[in-house]
Coordinates of C-alpha atoms in Angstrom, one line a residue:
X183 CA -38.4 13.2 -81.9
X184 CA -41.9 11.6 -80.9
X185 CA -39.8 10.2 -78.1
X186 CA -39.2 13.1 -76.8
X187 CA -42.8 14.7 -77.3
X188 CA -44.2 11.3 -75.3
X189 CA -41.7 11.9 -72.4
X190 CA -42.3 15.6 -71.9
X191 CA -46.2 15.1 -71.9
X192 CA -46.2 13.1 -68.7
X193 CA -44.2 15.3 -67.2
X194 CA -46.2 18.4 -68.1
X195 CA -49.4 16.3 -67.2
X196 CA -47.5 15.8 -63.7
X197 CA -46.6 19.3 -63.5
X198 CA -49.9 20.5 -64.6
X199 CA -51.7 18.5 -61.7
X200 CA -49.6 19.3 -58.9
X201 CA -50.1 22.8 -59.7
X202 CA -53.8 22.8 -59.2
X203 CA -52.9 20.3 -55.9
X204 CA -51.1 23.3 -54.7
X205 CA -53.9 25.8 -55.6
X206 CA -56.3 23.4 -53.9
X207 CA -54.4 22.8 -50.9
X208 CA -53.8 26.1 -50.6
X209 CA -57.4 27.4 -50.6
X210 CA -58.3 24.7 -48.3
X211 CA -55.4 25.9 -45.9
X212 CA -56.7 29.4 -45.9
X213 CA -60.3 28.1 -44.6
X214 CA -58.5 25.6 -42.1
X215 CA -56.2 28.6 -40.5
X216 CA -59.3 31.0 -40.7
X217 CA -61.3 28.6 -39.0
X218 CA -58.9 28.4 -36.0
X219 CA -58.1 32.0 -36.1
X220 CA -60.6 33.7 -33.4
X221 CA -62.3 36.1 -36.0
X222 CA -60.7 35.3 -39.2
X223 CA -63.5 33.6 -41.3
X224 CA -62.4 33.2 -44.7
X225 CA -66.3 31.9 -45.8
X226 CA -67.0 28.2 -47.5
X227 CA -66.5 29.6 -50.8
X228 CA -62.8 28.9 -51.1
X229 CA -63.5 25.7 -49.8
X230 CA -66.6 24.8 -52.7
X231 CA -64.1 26.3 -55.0
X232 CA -61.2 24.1 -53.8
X233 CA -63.6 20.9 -53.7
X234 CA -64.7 21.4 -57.4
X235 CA -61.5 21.8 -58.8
X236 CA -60.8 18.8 -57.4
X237 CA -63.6 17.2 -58.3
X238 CA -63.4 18.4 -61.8
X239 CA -59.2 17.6 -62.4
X240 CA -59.9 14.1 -60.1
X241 CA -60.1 12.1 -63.6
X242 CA -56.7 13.4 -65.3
X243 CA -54.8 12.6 -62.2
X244 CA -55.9 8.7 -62.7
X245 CA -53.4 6.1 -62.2
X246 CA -51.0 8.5 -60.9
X247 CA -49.2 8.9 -57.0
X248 CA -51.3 12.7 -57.2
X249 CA -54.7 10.7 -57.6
X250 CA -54.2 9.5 -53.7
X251 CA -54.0 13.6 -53.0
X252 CA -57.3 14.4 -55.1
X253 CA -59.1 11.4 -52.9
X254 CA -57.6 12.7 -49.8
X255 CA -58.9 16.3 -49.9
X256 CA -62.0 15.3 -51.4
X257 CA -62.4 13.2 -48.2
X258 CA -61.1 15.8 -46.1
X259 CA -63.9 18.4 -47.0
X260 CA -66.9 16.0 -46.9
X261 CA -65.9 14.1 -43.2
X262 CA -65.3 18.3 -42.3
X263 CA -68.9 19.5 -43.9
X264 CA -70.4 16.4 -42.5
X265 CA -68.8 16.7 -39.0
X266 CA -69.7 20.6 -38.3
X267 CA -73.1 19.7 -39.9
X268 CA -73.3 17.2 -36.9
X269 CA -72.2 19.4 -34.5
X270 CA -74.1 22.2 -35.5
X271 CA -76.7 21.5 -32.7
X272 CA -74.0 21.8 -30.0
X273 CA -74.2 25.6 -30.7
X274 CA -78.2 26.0 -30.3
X275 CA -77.9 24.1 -26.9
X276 CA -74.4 24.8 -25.8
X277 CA -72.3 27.0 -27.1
X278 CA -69.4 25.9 -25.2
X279 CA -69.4 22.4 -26.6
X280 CA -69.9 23.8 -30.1
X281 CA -66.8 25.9 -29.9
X282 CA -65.2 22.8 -28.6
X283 CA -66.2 20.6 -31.1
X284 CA -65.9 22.8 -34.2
X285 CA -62.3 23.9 -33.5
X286 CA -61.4 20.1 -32.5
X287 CA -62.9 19.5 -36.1
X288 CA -61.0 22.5 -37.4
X289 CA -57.6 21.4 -35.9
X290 CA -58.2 17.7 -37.4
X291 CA -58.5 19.5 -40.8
X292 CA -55.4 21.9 -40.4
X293 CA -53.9 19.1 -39.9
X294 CA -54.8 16.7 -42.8
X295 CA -54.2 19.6 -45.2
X296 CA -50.7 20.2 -43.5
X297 CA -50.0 16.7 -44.0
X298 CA -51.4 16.2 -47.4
X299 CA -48.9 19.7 -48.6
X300 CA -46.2 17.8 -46.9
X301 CA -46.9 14.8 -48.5
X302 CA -47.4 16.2 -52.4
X303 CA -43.8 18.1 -51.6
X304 CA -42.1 15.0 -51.2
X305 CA -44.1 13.8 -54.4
X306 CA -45.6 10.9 -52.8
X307 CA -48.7 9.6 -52.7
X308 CA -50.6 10.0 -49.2
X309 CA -51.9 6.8 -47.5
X310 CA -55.1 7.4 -45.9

């Protein structure tokens, strides 16, 4: 019987984490689409939200395939917070290239988060 209770812990450890990968991808894709949307502005609270879950659960998925997806959206939020930080300039000068800048930033993190939901789905680790 212990057999057993050891082989349904990893399992429920692996279930457990790619359920908060899926809660954190999936706050991170409601501030990605909003941020593309003309209007839609979801606000950087889902986003601190989604970054300090991960943050917080990054430990427990150690030395598992899902610990490549904690790193990657932890990544994915700091290169995007440092980027429009950046660029923020553009819009006191030129708010043409702001707007340029901030929705090329904005499509390159669509697109990571697309790729990283894509990625967990298959239940692989994501290659950065």
């Amino acid at each position: 019987m212990s057999g057993d209770i050891i082989d349904v812990e990893p399992n429920e450890r692996a279930q457990a984490l790619k359920t908060v990968g899926w809660i954190s991808y999936i706050l991170h894709l409601i501030v990605a689409v909003a941020a593309v949307v003309p209007g839609a502005q979801s606000g950087a609270a889902l986003l601190v939200i989604a970054l300090v879950i991960d943050l917080v659960k990054k430990g427990e998925a150690a030395g598992t395939w899902q610990a490549s997806h904690f790193s990657w959206r932890i990544r994915s939020v700091l290169w995007a917070g440092v980027l429009y930080i950046v660029t923020a300039p553009l819009w006191v000068f030129l708010v043409l290239p702001g707007w340029i800048a901030w929705g090329l930033i904005s499509i390159w993190f669509l697109y990571r988060i697309v790729r990283g939901m894509v990625t967990m789905n298959e239940g692989r680790a994501i290659n950065a």
